[in-house]
Amino acid sequence: MKDSKTILELVKTPLSFMVFFLLLVESFFGFLITNNDDSSERAILIWSSILFFGVTLLAILLLAVIKPEALSGNKKWTERFAHKLITDIYDGLDGYLSNLPNDIEYKEAWLTTSDVLKNTYVEDKEFVVFCQTMSKELDKKTEIRKKWEKYSNT
């Protein structure tokens, strides 16, 4: 079969890893239980297996409530990323924008970029905050709003 995948290829997220780990440990407990003749040890192994399953289930439920992105492997949009991304964008474009015919067009290009970021509206609230943070960082980098207000007042 060309399309068949091994179990290890399917383990890509933290949740799938936890399920895979649970399967391995529970299989090991099952092997020990079936190959043990002493009834007192067998009872301990059965209760250990049940307890391990319960603790793992509680850990997954706790993660799902407290930090659901940890189960899927998705990271939140953070201000640290916003600062890095806008710095990269600014460094990459500033030279080209400074070659515009006059200073007004240069300032207007950065203001438009900042306003587009600031006015991003999508369902993901974290992404909106991320874009607004990028806009503030861009305004700090360029200090264009202050210069534009001075220029427009004269």
CSV table of C-alpha atoms in Angstrom, one decimal:
chain,number,residue,atom,x,y,z
A,1,MET,CA,0.0,0.0,0.0
A,2,LYS,CA,1.5,3.3,-1.1
A,3,ASP,CA,-0.8,5.5,1.0
A,4,SER,CA,-0.5,3.7,4.3
A,5,LYS,CA,1.3,5.6,7.1
A,6,THR,CA,3.1,4.3,10.0
A,7,ILE,CA,2.0,5.2,13.5
A,8,LEU,CA,5.1,7.4,14.0
A,9,GLU,CA,4.2,9.4,10.9
A,10,LEU,CA,0.8,10.2,12.4
A,11,VAL,CA,2.2,11.6,15.7
A,12,LYS,CA,2.6,15.3,14.8
A,13,THR,CA,0.9,17.1,17.6
A,14,PRO,CA,1.3,17.0,21.4
A,15,LEU,CA,-2.1,15.5,21.8
A,16,SER,CA,-1.4,12.7,19.3
A,17,PHE,CA,1.9,12.1,21.2
A,18,MET,CA,0.1,11.8,24.5
A,19,VAL,CA,-2.4,9.3,23.0
A,20,PHE,CA,0.5,7.3,21.5
A,21,PHE,CA,2.3,7.3,24.8
A,22,LEU,CA,-0.9,6.2,26.6
A,23,LEU,CA,-1.3,3.3,24.1
A,24,LEU,CA,2.3,2.2,24.6
A,25,VAL,CA,2.1,2.3,28.4
A,26,GLU,CA,-1.3,0.6,28.5
A,27,SER,CA,-0.1,-2.1,26.1
A,28,PHE,CA,2.9,-2.7,28.4
A,29,PHE,CA,0.5,-2.9,31.4
A,30,GLY,CA,-1.7,-5.3,29.5
A,31,PHE,CA,1.3,-7.5,28.6
A,32,LEU,CA,2.4,-7.6,32.3
A,33,ILE,CA,-1.1,-8.4,33.5
A,34,THR,CA,-1.6,-11.2,31.1
A,35,ASN,CA,1.8,-12.8,31.8
A,36,ASN,CA,1.6,-12.6,35.6
A,37,ASP,CA,0.3,-15.6,37.5
A,38,ASP,CA,0.3,-14.0,41.0
A,39,SER,CA,-3.2,-12.6,41.7
A,40,SER,CA,-2.0,-9.9,44.2
A,41,GLU,CA,0.6,-8.5,41.7
A,42,ARG,CA,-2.0,-8.8,39.0
A,43,ALA,CA,-4.5,-6.7,41.0
A,44,ILE,CA,-1.8,-4.0,41.6
A,45,LEU,CA,-1.0,-3.9,37.9
A,46,ILE,CA,-4.7,-3.6,37.0
A,47,TRP,CA,-5.2,-0.7,39.4
A,48,SER,CA,-1.9,0.9,38.3
A,49,SER,CA,-3.2,0.7,34.7
A,50,ILE,CA,-6.5,2.2,35.6
A,51,LEU,CA,-4.8,5.0,37.7
A,52,PHE,CA,-2.4,5.8,34.9
A,53,PHE,CA,-5.2,6.1,32.4
A,54,GLY,CA,-7.1,8.4,34.8
A,55,VAL,CA,-4.1,10.6,35.5
A,56,THR,CA,-3.4,10.9,31.7
A,57,LEU,CA,-7.0,11.7,31.0
A,58,LEU,CA,-7.0,14.4,33.8
A,59,ALA,CA,-3.8,15.9,32.4
A,60,ILE,CA,-5.3,16.1,28.9
A,61,LEU,CA,-8.5,17.7,30.2
A,62,LEU,CA,-6.6,20.2,32.4
A,63,LEU,CA,-4.5,21.2,29.3
A,64,ALA,CA,-7.6,21.5,27.2
A,65,VAL,CA,-9.1,24.0,29.7
A,66,ILE,CA,-6.0,25.9,30.7
A,67,LYS,CA,-3.9,25.9,27.5
A,68,PRO,CA,-5.8,24.4,24.6
A,69,GLU,CA,-3.2,25.5,22.0
A,70,ALA,CA,-0.7,23.2,23.7
A,71,LEU,CA,-2.7,20.2,22.6
A,72,SER,CA,-2.8,21.2,18.9
A,73,GLY,CA,0.8,22.4,18.8
A,74,ASN,CA,-0.3,25.9,17.8
A,75,LYS,CA,1.5,28.9,19.3
A,76,LYS,CA,-0.3,32.1,20.1
A,77,TRP,CA,0.4,35.3,18.3
A,78,THR,CA,2.7,37.3,20.6
A,79,GLU,CA,4.0,40.8,20.7
A,80,ARG,CA,7.5,39.4,20.4
A,81,PHE,CA,6.7,38.0,17.0
A,82,ALA,CA,5.0,41.3,16.0
A,83,HIS,CA,8.1,43.3,16.9
A,84,LYS,CA,10.4,40.9,14.9
A,85,LEU,CA,8.1,40.7,11.9
A,86,ILE,CA,7.6,44.5,11.6
A,87,THR,CA,11.3,45.0,12.1
A,88,ASP,CA,12.0,42.6,9.2
A,89,ILE,CA,9.3,44.4,7.0
A,90,TYR,CA,10.7,47.8,7.9
A,91,ASP,CA,14.3,46.8,7.2
A,92,GLY,CA,13.3,45.2,3.9
A,93,LEU,CA,11.2,48.0,2.5
A,94,ASP,CA,12.6,51.2,4.0
A,95,GLY,CA,15.4,51.5,1.4
A,96,TYR,CA,13.0,51.1,-1.5
A,97,LEU,CA,10.4,53.5,0.0
A,98,SER,CA,13.1,56.1,0.7
A,99,ASN,CA,13.7,56.2,-3.1
A,100,LEU,CA,10.2,57.6,-3.7
A,101,PRO,CA,10.2,61.0,-5.5
A,102,ASN,CA,9.4,63.0,-2.4
A,103,ASP,CA,9.3,62.7,1.4
A,104,ILE,CA,5.5,63.0,1.4
A,105,GLU,CA,5.0,59.8,-0.6
A,106,TYR,CA,7.5,58.0,1.7
A,107,LYS,CA,5.6,59.0,4.8
A,108,GLU,CA,2.3,58.3,3.3
A,109,ALA,CA,3.4,54.8,2.3
A,110,TRP,CA,4.4,53.9,5.9
A,111,LEU,CA,1.2,55.6,7.3
A,112,THR,CA,-0.9,53.5,4.9
A,113,THR,CA,0.9,50.3,5.9
A,114,SER,CA,0.4,51.1,9.6
A,115,ASP,CA,-3.3,51.9,9.1
A,116,VAL,CA,-3.9,48.7,7.1
A,117,LEU,CA,-2.4,46.7,10.0
A,118,LYS,CA,-4.3,48.7,12.6
A,119,ASN,CA,-7.6,48.2,10.9
A,120,THR,CA,-7.4,44.5,10.4
A,121,TYR,CA,-10.7,42.8,11.5
A,122,VAL,CA,-10.9,39.1,11.5
A,123,GLU,CA,-12.6,36.6,13.9
A,124,ASP,CA,-9.3,35.7,15.6
A,125,LYS,CA,-8.9,38.4,18.3
A,126,GLU,CA,-5.3,37.4,19.0
A,127,PHE,CA,-4.4,38.1,15.4
A,128,VAL,CA,-6.1,41.5,15.6
A,129,VAL,CA,-4.1,42.4,18.6
A,130,PHE,CA,-1.0,41.1,16.9
A,131,CYS,CA,-1.6,43.4,13.9
A,132,GLN,CA,-2.4,46.4,16.1
A,133,THR,CA,0.9,45.7,18.0
A,134,MET,CA,2.7,45.6,14.6
A,135,SER,CA,1.1,48.9,13.7
A,136,LYS,CA,2.3,50.6,16.9
A,137,GLU,CA,5.8,49.1,16.4
A,138,LEU,CA,5.8,50.5,12.9
A,139,ASP,CA,4.8,53.9,14.1
A,140,LYS,CA,7.6,53.9,16.7
A,141,LYS,CA,10.1,52.8,14.1
A,142,THR,CA,9.2,55.5,11.6
A,143,GLU,CA,7.9,58.2,13.9
A,144,ILE,CA,5.9,59.3,10.9
A,145,ARG,CA,2.7,60.2,12.7
A,146,LYS,CA,4.4,63.0,14.6
A,147,LYS,CA,6.1,64.2,11.4
A,148,TRP,CA,2.9,64.0,9.4
A,149,GLU,CA,1.0,65.9,12.0
A,150,LYS,CA,3.6,68.7,12.0
A,151,TYR,CA,3.6,68.8,8.2
A,152,SER,CA,-0.2,68.8,7.9
A,153,ASN,CA,-0.5,71.6,10.5
A,154,THR,CA,1.7,73.9,8.6
